[in-house]
Amino acid sequence: MRSWVEVSLGRIRANFRAVKSLVGDSVEVMPVVKADAYRHGAVAVSHALEAEGARWLAVSSREEGVVLRQNGCLSRILVMADFLAEEHDGFQTHHLTPVIHSLEDLAAVRVPYHLKIDTGMNRLGTRAEPDEIARMIASAPAPIEGLMTHFASSGNYESAQTEQQMERFEAVLAGLRRAGIEPRYVHSSGTIPIAYGRRRAWGNLVRPGHAIYGYVSPARGNAPKPALHVTPALTWKASVLEVKDVEAGALIGYGGIHRAARPMRIAVLAAGYADGIPHRLGNRGQVIVKGTLVPIAGSVSMDLMTIDVTDCPDIQAGEAVTLLGSEGSVSINAHQMARWAGTISYAVLCGIHARVKRVYVD
Ligand SMILES: *Cc1c(COP(=O)(O)O)cnc(C)c1O
């Protein structure tokens, strides 16, 4: 194989258990498996989570939900970011639960739904006043099951935005309660508010994505220590296609952006930006070769990249190197790769292309 990922379902299950034990029995844990489970493979990941006791899963589109149903997933599935109107039938047929973002859509809803409140992120959700929301819920043809919001800056402890969003959310909830409406689920937390222990935001359901895959992003400002301990579940490998020696002064790869300062041994890897290696890693990133970090030399091409193995001379064609993961005491995780590439760990994981084969391990 040119390049592949090994996904540890055991780690995914352990990460789910870690979230569950942190939030306790009164809070439901709904793992987020959108974007093909952040490229870990939504079907296998969902089955593993269901086996571990997950009763809810969250996806972005109706299509993602249907794929899970067609592959035998039986848990409740929340569709967080799709249209209701023309595709309404799918929700009923496949027993999917829609998130409704605007009060106009309430007239068309035929199944229990979760209503999203825009509390200040200014992305999806209704910004209506509590009284109006209560009126529309009362006249909708299907019952409300959940009330939710989403935070814009929960990892930034220098900002008051999360507090303001929580206040707004609590005001809406209080307004609904005054009108006699009590949603079964109240939720607003993804990984960061869970991991940093913002209990007030947990409600009775949390929506971890990143944490399930083993990541908690660093917070800004005066944040508490994360209370959640999870381990990355994905290891990304690439095969060496060729090893060669080049003379001092040789220019390596497109644009000749790397000039060999001395006689150098390079290895050509079977992975490039079409596999999801960020192009920005050219001359910047590192990979692990036989337990040692070695630099990427030259630009990342579509299907190939070149690394400097001068200090690791016994690597041979056909052997594998680690792009993400650990070997012995050395590791590279998605945060690290994201820093080199000037992006975020979420985008590194979601950027792993579908052509990169997945292998499931314990
Ligand atoms: C993606 C998503 C999540 C999960 O966020 P993580 O930071 O990956 O835990 C939670 N809620 C909503 C609405 C999302 O879109």
mmCIF file of C-alpha atoms and ligand atoms in Angstrom:
data_model
loop_
_atom_site.group_PDB
_atom_site.id
_atom_site.type_symbol
_atom_site.label_atom_id
_atom_site.label_comp_id
_atom_site.label_asym_id
_atom_site.label_seq_id
_atom_site.Cartn_x
_atom_site.Cartn_y
_atom_site.Cartn_z
ATOM 1 C CA MET A 1 0.000 0.000 0.000
ATOM 2 C CA ARG A 2 1.181 3.521 -0.737
ATOM 3 C CA SER A 3 -0.237 5.227 2.302
ATOM 4 C CA TRP A 4 -2.728 4.072 4.892
ATOM 5 C CA VAL A 5 -4.185 4.875 8.269
ATOM 6 C CA GLU A 6 -4.504 2.512 11.186
ATOM 7 C CA VAL A 7 -7.495 3.346 13.340
ATOM 8 C CA SER A 8 -7.630 1.885 16.818
ATOM 9 C CA LEU A 9 -11.252 1.121 17.661
ATOM 10 C CA GLY A 10 -10.104 0.210 21.152
ATOM 11 C CA ARG A 11 -8.819 3.749 21.658
ATOM 12 C CA ILE A 12 -12.025 5.217 20.275
ATOM 13 C CA ARG A 13 -13.988 3.135 22.765
ATOM 14 C CA ALA A 14 -11.640 4.133 25.581
ATOM 15 C CA ASN A 15 -11.966 7.819 24.643
ATOM 16 C CA PHE A 16 -15.759 7.496 24.698
ATOM 17 C CA ARG A 17 -15.547 5.866 28.145
ATOM 18 C CA ALA A 18 -13.290 8.694 29.335
ATOM 19 C CA VAL A 19 -15.881 11.294 28.293
ATOM 20 C CA LYS A 20 -18.663 9.278 29.912
ATOM 21 C CA SER A 21 -16.893 8.935 33.209
ATOM 22 C CA LEU A 22 -16.025 12.647 33.247
ATOM 23 C CA VAL A 23 -19.583 13.869 32.625
ATOM 24 C CA GLY A 24 -21.230 11.216 34.796
ATOM 25 C CA ASP A 25 -24.411 9.200 34.496
ATOM 26 C CA SER A 26 -26.829 12.115 34.344
ATOM 27 C CA VAL A 27 -25.349 13.383 31.066
ATOM 28 C CA GLU A 28 -25.871 11.521 27.794
ATOM 29 C CA VAL A 29 -22.802 11.340 25.506
ATOM 30 C CA MET A 30 -23.554 11.757 21.785
ATOM 31 C CA PRO A 31 -20.355 11.152 19.786
ATOM 32 C CA VAL A 32 -20.069 13.264 16.633
ATOM 33 C CA VAL A 33 -19.278 11.073 13.614
ATOM 34 C CA LYS A 34 -19.764 13.672 10.852
ATOM 35 C CA ALA A 35 -17.289 13.949 7.978
ATOM 36 C CA ASP A 36 -16.838 10.173 8.012
ATOM 37 C CA ALA A 37 -15.946 10.328 11.695
ATOM 38 C CA TYR A 38 -13.265 12.971 11.107
ATOM 39 C CA ARG A 39 -11.970 10.485 8.499
ATOM 40 C CA HIS A 40 -11.684 7.607 10.918
ATOM 41 C CA GLY A 41 -14.541 5.844 9.080
ATOM 42 C CA ALA A 42 -18.065 6.571 10.295
ATOM 43 C CA VAL A 43 -19.505 3.076 9.957
ATOM 44 C CA ALA A 44 -16.794 1.187 11.859
ATOM 45 C CA VAL A 45 -16.471 3.949 14.441
ATOM 46 C CA SER A 46 -20.244 4.082 14.997
ATOM 47 C CA HIS A 47 -20.482 0.326 15.456
ATOM 48 C CA ALA A 48 -17.649 0.443 17.982
ATOM 49 C CA LEU A 49 -19.350 3.293 19.858
ATOM 50 C CA GLU A 50 -22.698 1.532 19.869
ATOM 51 C CA ALA A 51 -21.012 -1.588 21.226
ATOM 52 C CA GLU A 52 -19.609 0.650 23.969
ATOM 53 C CA GLY A 53 -23.100 1.864 24.823
ATOM 54 C CA ALA A 54 -23.594 5.046 22.760
ATOM 55 C CA ARG A 55 -27.322 5.690 22.356
ATOM 56 C CA TRP A 56 -26.966 8.782 20.195
ATOM 57 C CA LEU A 57 -24.700 9.722 17.276
ATOM 58 C CA ALA A 58 -24.457 13.062 15.489
ATOM 59 C CA VAL A 59 -23.810 13.700 11.792
ATOM 60 C CA SER A 60 -24.002 16.780 9.579
ATOM 61 C CA SER A 61 -26.165 15.636 6.700
ATOM 62 C CA ARG A 62 -29.155 13.464 6.115
ATOM 63 C CA GLU A 63 -26.978 11.480 3.689
ATOM 64 C CA GLU A 64 -24.443 10.705 6.409
ATOM 65 C CA GLY A 65 -27.275 9.496 8.616
ATOM 66 C CA VAL A 66 -28.714 7.265 5.896
ATOM 67 C CA VAL A 67 -25.318 5.603 5.381
ATOM 68 C CA LEU A 68 -25.229 4.705 9.068
ATOM 69 C CA ARG A 69 -28.779 3.319 8.944
ATOM 70 C CA GLN A 70 -28.004 1.279 5.821
ATOM 71 C CA ASN A 71 -25.051 -0.195 7.650
ATOM 72 C CA GLY A 72 -27.091 -1.310 10.596
ATOM 73 C CA CYS A 73 -26.628 1.468 13.149
ATOM 74 C CA LEU A 74 -29.559 1.423 15.547
ATOM 75 C CA SER A 75 -28.857 4.363 17.853
ATOM 76 C CA ARG A 76 -30.633 7.688 17.601
ATOM 77 C CA ILE A 77 -29.000 9.922 14.977
ATOM 78 C CA LEU A 78 -29.052 13.715 15.142
ATOM 79 C CA VAL A 79 -28.592 15.506 11.801
ATOM 80 C CA MET A 80 -27.011 18.801 12.768
ATOM 81 C CA ALA A 81 -26.586 20.851 9.620
ATOM 82 C CA ASP A 82 -28.921 19.993 6.758
ATOM 83 C CA PHE A 83 -32.153 21.225 5.186
ATOM 84 C CA LEU A 84 -35.459 19.996 6.363
ATOM 85 C CA ALA A 85 -37.852 21.012 3.587
ATOM 86 C CA GLU A 86 -37.489 18.978 0.424
ATOM 87 C CA GLU A 87 -35.717 16.044 2.025
ATOM 88 C CA HIS A 88 -38.154 15.744 4.812
ATOM 89 C CA ASP A 89 -39.192 12.175 4.025
ATOM 90 C CA GLY A 90 -35.744 10.826 4.693
ATOM 91 C CA PHE A 91 -35.982 11.820 8.320
ATOM 92 C CA GLN A 92 -39.074 9.733 8.858
ATOM 93 C CA THR A 93 -38.091 6.738 6.727
ATOM 94 C CA HIS A 94 -34.653 6.425 8.273
ATOM 95 C CA HIS A 95 -35.604 7.483 11.757
ATOM 96 C CA LEU A 96 -33.246 10.467 11.774
ATOM 97 C CA THR A 97 -33.673 13.418 14.100
ATOM 98 C CA PRO A 98 -33.329 16.852 12.498
ATOM 99 C CA VAL A 99 -31.896 19.967 14.007
ATOM 100 C CA ILE A 100 -34.193 22.858 13.111
ATOM 101 C CA HIS A 101 -32.452 26.193 12.661
ATOM 102 C CA SER A 102 -35.239 28.572 11.903
ATOM 103 C CA LEU A 103 -38.743 28.996 13.252
ATOM 104 C CA GLU A 104 -40.272 28.923 9.757
ATOM 105 C CA ASP A 105 -39.175 25.299 9.408
ATOM 106 C CA LEU A 106 -41.174 24.318 12.470
ATOM 107 C CA ALA A 107 -44.394 24.288 10.458
ATOM 108 C CA ALA A 108 -42.986 21.536 8.237
ATOM 109 C CA VAL A 109 -41.475 19.253 10.856
ATOM 110 C CA ARG A 110 -43.098 15.816 11.220
ATOM 111 C CA VAL A 111 -40.739 14.085 13.616
ATOM 112 C CA PRO A 112 -39.372 15.008 17.040
ATOM 113 C CA TYR A 113 -36.637 17.583 16.521
ATOM 114 C CA HIS A 114 -33.915 19.541 18.274
ATOM 115 C CA LEU A 115 -34.085 23.313 17.957
ATOM 116 C CA LYS A 116 -30.872 25.267 17.588
ATOM 117 C CA ILE A 117 -30.541 28.673 19.192
ATOM 118 C CA ASP A 118 -28.024 31.156 17.824
ATOM 119 C CA THR A 119 -26.731 32.572 21.079
ATOM 120 C CA GLY A 120 -24.061 34.749 19.534
ATOM 121 C CA MET A 121 -21.910 32.714 17.183
ATOM 122 C CA ASN A 122 -23.927 34.097 14.298
ATOM 123 C CA ARG A 123 -23.895 30.863 12.410
ATOM 124 C CA LEU A 124 -26.837 28.410 12.410
ATOM 125 C CA GLY A 125 -29.794 28.834 14.751
ATOM 126 C CA THR A 126 -32.744 31.059 15.496
ATOM 127 C CA ARG A 127 -32.212 34.475 17.046
ATOM 128 C CA ALA A 128 -35.869 34.965 17.907
ATOM 129 C CA GLU A 129 -37.023 36.026 21.373
ATOM 130 C CA PRO A 130 -38.030 33.300 23.868
ATOM 131 C CA ASP A 131 -41.754 34.167 23.720
ATOM 132 C CA GLU A 132 -41.889 33.835 19.988
ATOM 133 C CA ILE A 133 -39.903 30.590 20.078
ATOM 134 C CA ALA A 134 -42.332 29.183 22.654
ATOM 135 C CA ARG A 135 -45.329 30.187 20.513
ATOM 136 C CA MET A 136 -43.913 28.512 17.414
ATOM 137 C CA ILE A 137 -42.973 25.342 19.309
ATOM 138 C CA ALA A 138 -46.493 25.114 20.711
ATOM 139 C CA SER A 139 -48.062 25.285 17.264
ATOM 140 C CA ALA A 140 -45.589 22.967 15.488
ATOM 141 C CA PRO A 141 -46.973 19.626 14.251
ATOM 142 C CA ALA A 142 -44.239 17.594 16.018
ATOM 143 C CA PRO A 143 -42.814 17.806 19.530
ATOM 144 C CA ILE A 144 -39.557 19.435 20.509
ATOM 145 C CA GLU A 145 -37.097 16.904 21.918
ATOM 146 C CA GLY A 146 -33.975 18.990 22.365
ATOM 147 C CA LEU A 147 -32.775 22.557 22.714
ATOM 148 C CA MET A 148 -29.203 23.272 21.671
ATOM 149 C CA THR A 149 -26.645 25.906 20.901
ATOM 150 C CA HIS A 150 -22.999 25.968 19.882
ATOM 151 C CA PHE A 151 -20.112 28.043 21.211
ATOM 152 C CA ALA A 152 -17.795 30.118 19.079
ATOM 153 C CA SER A 153 -14.821 30.520 21.425
ATOM 154 C CA SER A 154 -15.121 28.026 24.249
ATOM 155 C CA GLY A 155 -11.366 27.449 24.305
ATOM 156 C CA ASN A 156 -10.589 31.120 24.771
ATOM 157 C CA TYR A 157 -10.584 31.972 28.458
ATOM 158 C CA GLU A 158 -9.649 35.564 27.661
ATOM 159 C CA SER A 159 -13.027 36.118 26.032
ATOM 160 C CA ALA A 160 -16.428 36.642 27.668
ATOM 161 C CA GLN A 161 -18.218 35.287 24.608
ATOM 162 C CA THR A 162 -18.954 31.831 26.050
ATOM 163 C CA GLU A 163 -20.422 33.300 29.259
ATOM 164 C CA GLN A 164 -22.602 35.596 27.176
ATOM 165 C CA GLN A 165 -23.716 32.715 24.984
ATOM 166 C CA MET A 166 -24.572 30.613 28.064
ATOM 167 C CA GLU A 167 -26.624 33.465 29.515
ATOM 168 C CA ARG A 168 -28.552 33.887 26.309
ATOM 169 C CA PHE A 169 -29.166 30.131 26.091
ATOM 170 C CA GLU A 170 -30.345 29.948 29.694
ATOM 171 C CA ALA A 171 -32.704 32.876 29.095
ATOM 172 C CA VAL A 172 -34.293 31.073 26.150
ATOM 173 C CA LEU A 173 -34.625 27.875 28.171
ATOM 174 C CA ALA A 174 -36.188 29.774 31.066
ATOM 175 C CA GLY A 175 -38.656 31.400 28.657
ATOM 176 C CA LEU A 176 -39.692 28.022 27.296
ATOM 177 C CA ARG A 177 -40.128 26.633 30.802
ATOM 178 C CA ARG A 178 -42.356 29.565 31.712
ATOM 179 C CA ALA A 179 -44.490 28.564 28.751
ATOM 180 C CA GLY A 180 -44.609 24.982 30.007
ATOM 181 C CA ILE A 181 -42.137 23.614 27.453
ATOM 182 C CA GLU A 182 -39.479 21.282 28.819
ATOM 183 C CA PRO A 183 -37.178 19.816 26.143
ATOM 184 C CA ARG A 184 -36.000 16.303 27.039
ATOM 185 C CA TYR A 185 -32.406 17.191 26.031
ATOM 186 C CA VAL A 186 -30.528 20.436 26.556
ATOM 187 C CA HIS A 187 -27.053 20.594 25.013
ATOM 188 C CA SER A 188 -24.322 22.958 23.971
ATOM 189 C CA SER A 189 -20.932 21.327 24.541
ATOM 190 C CA GLY A 190 -18.444 19.834 22.133
ATOM 191 C CA THR A 191 -15.011 18.650 23.195
ATOM 192 C CA ILE A 192 -13.574 21.829 24.667
ATOM 193 C CA PRO A 193 -16.284 22.704 27.219
ATOM 194 C CA ILE A 194 -16.314 19.034 28.218
ATOM 195 C CA ALA A 195 -12.559 18.694 28.550
ATOM 196 C CA TYR A 196 -12.021 21.957 30.434
ATOM 197 C CA GLY A 197 -14.879 21.206 32.795
ATOM 198 C CA ARG A 198 -17.366 23.948 31.921
ATOM 199 C CA ARG A 199 -20.127 22.051 33.700
ATOM 200 C CA ARG A 200 -22.666 24.817 33.403
ATOM 201 C CA ALA A 201 -22.617 24.254 29.638
ATOM 202 C CA TRP A 202 -23.073 20.505 29.692
ATOM 203 C CA GLY A 203 -26.849 20.361 30.139
ATOM 204 C CA ASN A 204 -27.902 16.728 30.047
ATOM 205 C CA LEU A 205 -26.213 15.797 26.765
ATOM 206 C CA VAL A 206 -22.773 16.521 25.305
ATOM 207 C CA ARG A 207 -21.544 16.294 21.717
ATOM 208 C CA PRO A 208 -17.863 15.323 21.647
ATOM 209 C CA GLY A 209 -16.167 14.874 18.282
ATOM 210 C CA HIS A 210 -12.454 15.651 18.565
ATOM 211 C CA ALA A 211 -12.178 13.992 21.983
ATOM 212 C CA ILE A 212 -13.577 10.726 20.646
ATOM 213 C CA TYR A 213 -10.680 10.631 18.193
ATOM 214 C CA GLY A 214 -8.202 11.443 20.950
ATOM 215 C CA TYR A 215 -7.743 15.195 20.726
ATOM 216 C CA VAL A 216 -8.351 18.184 22.966
ATOM 217 C CA SER A 217 -7.135 21.475 21.530
ATOM 218 C CA PRO A 218 -5.063 23.729 23.774
ATOM 219 C CA ALA A 219 -7.020 26.567 25.404
ATOM 220 C CA ARG A 220 -6.110 30.255 25.518
ATOM 221 C CA GLY A 221 -5.787 32.416 28.578
ATOM 222 C CA ASN A 222 -6.367 31.371 32.132
ATOM 223 C CA ALA A 223 -7.916 27.964 31.450
ATOM 224 C CA PRO A 224 -8.218 25.190 33.997
ATOM 225 C CA LYS A 225 -6.193 22.051 33.336
ATOM 226 C CA PRO A 226 -8.114 19.701 31.034
ATOM 227 C CA ALA A 227 -9.906 17.075 33.088
ATOM 228 C CA LEU A 228 -10.224 14.721 30.144
ATOM 229 C CA HIS A 229 -7.499 12.319 29.089
ATOM 230 C CA VAL A 230 -7.815 10.816 25.645
ATOM 231 C CA THR A 231 -5.394 9.234 23.166
ATOM 232 C CA PRO A 232 -5.227 9.750 19.385
ATOM 233 C CA ALA A 233 -6.804 6.779 17.644
ATOM 234 C CA LEU A 234 -5.298 7.264 14.204
ATOM 235 C CA THR A 235 -1.823 6.462 12.896
ATOM 236 C CA TRP A 236 -0.926 7.528 9.359
ATOM 237 C CA LYS A 237 1.787 5.691 7.462
ATOM 238 C CA ALA A 238 3.414 5.928 4.052
ATOM 239 C CA SER A 239 5.681 3.561 2.141
ATOM 240 C CA VAL A 240 9.141 4.466 0.911
ATOM 241 C CA LEU A 241 9.233 4.110 -2.877
ATOM 242 C CA GLU A 242 12.880 4.912 -3.440
ATOM 243 C CA VAL A 243 16.002 5.897 -1.507
ATOM 244 C CA LYS A 244 18.830 7.767 -3.234
ATOM 245 C CA ASP A 245 21.960 9.750 -2.585
ATOM 246 C CA VAL A 246 22.264 13.271 -3.977
ATOM 247 C CA GLU A 247 25.333 15.470 -4.152
ATOM 248 C CA ALA A 248 25.829 18.747 -2.309
ATOM 249 C CA GLY A 249 24.067 21.540 -4.170
ATOM 250 C CA ALA A 250 21.345 19.289 -5.671
ATOM 251 C CA LEU A 251 17.870 20.816 -5.884
ATOM 252 C CA ILE A 252 15.086 18.592 -4.613
ATOM 253 C CA GLY A 253 11.559 18.458 -6.041
ATOM 254 C CA TYR A 254 9.241 21.066 -7.568
ATOM 255 C CA GLY A 255 10.627 24.571 -7.624
ATOM 256 C CA GLY A 256 13.962 23.336 -6.282
ATOM 257 C CA ILE A 257 13.015 24.803 -2.934
ATOM 258 C CA HIS A 258 15.464 22.567 -1.073
ATOM 259 C CA ARG A 259 19.160 22.748 -1.957
ATOM 260 C CA ALA A 260 21.283 19.988 -0.445
ATOM 261 C CA ALA A 261 23.817 21.678 1.809
ATOM 262 C CA ARG A 262 25.925 18.520 1.869
ATOM 263 C CA PRO A 263 25.812 15.111 0.221
ATOM 264 C CA MET A 264 22.422 13.863 1.269
ATOM 265 C CA ARG A 265 20.349 10.710 1.284
ATOM 266 C CA ILE A 266 16.688 11.219 0.532
ATOM 267 C CA ALA A 267 13.687 8.902 0.621
ATOM 268 C CA VAL A 268 10.669 9.365 -1.619
ATOM 269 C CA LEU A 269 7.364 8.639 0.129
ATOM 270 C CA ALA A 270 4.149 7.455 -1.511
ATOM 271 C CA ALA A 271 1.997 10.240 -0.091
ATOM 272 C CA GLY A 272 1.292 13.764 -1.240
ATOM 273 C CA TYR A 273 -1.260 16.516 -1.039
ATOM 274 C CA ALA A 274 -3.802 14.383 -2.925
ATOM 275 C CA ASP A 275 -3.654 12.073 0.087
ATOM 276 C CA GLY A 276 -4.167 14.980 2.450
ATOM 277 C CA ILE A 277 -0.597 15.916 3.335
ATOM 278 C CA PRO A 278 -0.814 19.708 3.678
ATOM 279 C CA HIS A 279 1.139 21.342 0.859
ATOM 280 C CA ARG A 280 2.494 23.816 3.393
ATOM 281 C CA LEU A 281 4.565 21.037 4.990
ATOM 282 C CA GLY A 282 7.089 21.421 2.162
ATOM 283 C CA ASN A 283 10.538 22.083 3.728
ATOM 284 C CA ARG A 284 8.762 22.511 7.063
ATOM 285 C CA GLY A 285 7.285 19.312 8.499
ATOM 286 C CA GLN A 286 8.798 16.129 9.851
ATOM 287 C CA VAL A 287 8.023 12.421 9.732
ATOM 288 C CA ILE A 288 9.184 9.498 11.880
ATOM 289 C CA VAL A 289 11.671 7.068 10.360
ATOM 290 C CA LYS A 290 12.699 4.098 12.482
ATOM 291 C CA GLY A 291 11.913 5.949 15.676
ATOM 292 C CA THR A 292 13.671 9.204 14.666
ATOM 293 C CA LEU A 293 12.210 12.524 13.537
ATOM 294 C CA VAL A 294 13.480 13.489 10.099
ATOM 295 C CA PRO A 295 12.684 16.618 8.074
ATOM 296 C CA ILE A 296 10.617 16.886 4.926
ATOM 297 C CA ALA A 297 12.995 18.179 2.244
ATOM 298 C CA GLY A 298 11.530 19.966 -0.757
ATOM 299 C CA SER A 299 7.926 20.623 -1.609
ATOM 300 C CA VAL A 300 5.047 18.198 -1.138
ATOM 301 C CA SER A 301 3.815 17.024 -4.555
ATOM 302 C CA MET A 302 0.447 15.582 -5.468
ATOM 303 C CA ASP A 303 1.332 11.937 -4.877
ATOM 304 C CA LEU A 304 4.848 12.065 -3.442
ATOM 305 C CA MET A 305 7.012 13.783 -0.885
ATOM 306 C CA THR A 306 10.715 13.649 -0.108
ATOM 307 C CA ILE A 307 12.407 13.397 3.264
ATOM 308 C CA ASP A 308 15.996 13.780 4.414
ATOM 309 C CA VAL A 309 17.226 10.413 5.713
ATOM 310 C CA THR A 310 20.929 11.273 5.809
ATOM 311 C CA ASP A 311 20.918 10.592 9.541
ATOM 312 C CA CYS A 312 18.807 7.435 9.147
ATOM 313 C CA PRO A 313 20.688 5.763 6.327
ATOM 314 C CA ASP A 314 19.396 2.202 6.732
ATOM 315 C CA ILE A 315 15.821 2.953 5.608
ATOM 316 C CA GLN A 316 14.969 1.068 2.419
ATOM 317 C CA ALA A 317 12.391 1.069 -0.325
ATOM 318 C CA GLY A 318 9.309 -0.887 0.745
ATOM 319 C CA GLU A 319 9.603 0.079 4.397
ATOM 320 C CA ALA A 320 7.055 2.376 6.027
ATOM 321 C CA VAL A 321 7.441 5.686 7.845
ATOM 322 C CA THR A 322 4.985 7.342 10.236
ATOM 323 C CA LEU A 323 3.355 10.624 9.232
ATOM 324 C CA LEU A 324 1.056 10.826 12.265
ATOM 325 C CA GLY A 325 1.438 8.623 15.310
ATOM 326 C CA SER A 326 4.261 7.373 17.483
ATOM 327 C CA GLU A 327 7.239 5.101 17.245
ATOM 328 C CA GLY A 328 8.868 4.399 20.570
ATOM 329 C CA SER A 329 9.143 7.661 22.475
ATOM 330 C CA VAL A 330 8.813 9.864 19.385
ATOM 331 C CA SER A 331 5.427 11.051 18.183
ATOM 332 C CA ILE A 332 3.757 13.460 15.814
ATOM 333 C CA ASN A 333 0.112 14.264 16.397
ATOM 334 C CA ALA A 334 -2.396 16.287 14.408
ATOM 335 C CA HIS A 335 -1.795 19.412 16.555
ATOM 336 C CA GLN A 336 1.882 19.274 15.660
ATOM 337 C CA MET A 337 1.258 18.707 11.954
ATOM 338 C CA ALA A 338 -1.289 21.531 12.004
ATOM 339 C CA ARG A 339 1.232 23.943 13.551
ATOM 340 C CA TRP A 340 3.760 23.167 10.830
ATOM 341 C CA ALA A 341 1.092 23.635 8.182
ATOM 342 C CA GLY A 342 -0.498 26.773 9.650
ATOM 343 C CA THR A 343 -3.873 25.105 10.084
ATOM 344 C CA ILE A 344 -5.873 23.331 12.821
ATOM 345 C CA SER A 345 -5.798 19.694 13.910
ATOM 346 C CA TYR A 346 -9.433 19.234 12.845
ATOM 347 C CA ALA A 347 -8.518 20.179 9.288
ATOM 348 C CA VAL A 348 -5.511 17.843 9.279
ATOM 349 C CA LEU A 349 -7.710 14.872 10.241
ATOM 350 C CA CYS A 350 -10.599 15.808 7.942
ATOM 351 C CA GLY A 351 -8.090 16.389 5.149
ATOM 352 C CA ILE A 352 -6.956 12.756 5.025
ATOM 353 C CA HIS A 353 -8.210 11.736 1.618
ATOM 354 C CA ALA A 354 -10.624 8.876 0.977
ATOM 355 C CA ARG A 355 -8.015 7.133 -1.193
ATOM 356 C CA VAL A 356 -5.865 6.539 1.888
ATOM 357 C CA LYS A 357 -6.856 3.013 2.932
ATOM 358 C CA ARG A 358 -8.115 2.426 6.427
ATOM 359 C CA VAL A 359 -7.038 -0.505 8.521
ATOM 360 C CA TYR A 360 -8.805 -1.168 11.801
ATOM 361 C CA VAL A 361 -6.811 -2.425 14.730
ATOM 362 C CA ASP A 362 -7.632 -3.057 18.384
HETATM 363 C C1 LIG B 1 -18.695 19.256 15.050
HETATM 364 C C2 LIG B 1 -19.605 19.645 16.112
HETATM 365 C C3 LIG B 1 -19.388 19.218 17.427
HETATM 366 C C4 LIG B 1 -18.155 18.464 17.853
HETATM 367 O O1 LIG B 1 -17.120 19.359 18.095
HETATM 368 P P1 LIG B 1 -15.702 18.882 18.649
HETATM 369 O O2 LIG B 1 -14.971 20.122 18.941
HETATM 370 O O3 LIG B 1 -15.072 18.084 17.554
HETATM 371 O O4 LIG B 1 -15.971 18.046 19.846
HETATM 372 C C5 LIG B 1 -20.352 19.526 18.377
HETATM 373 N N1 LIG B 1 -21.443 20.242 18.054
HETATM 374 C C6 LIG B 1 -21.665 20.696 16.803
HETATM 375 C C7 LIG B 1 -22.895 21.487 16.509
HETATM 376 C C8 LIG B 1 -20.759 20.421 15.795
HETATM 377 O O5 LIG B 1 -20.974 20.884 14.558
#
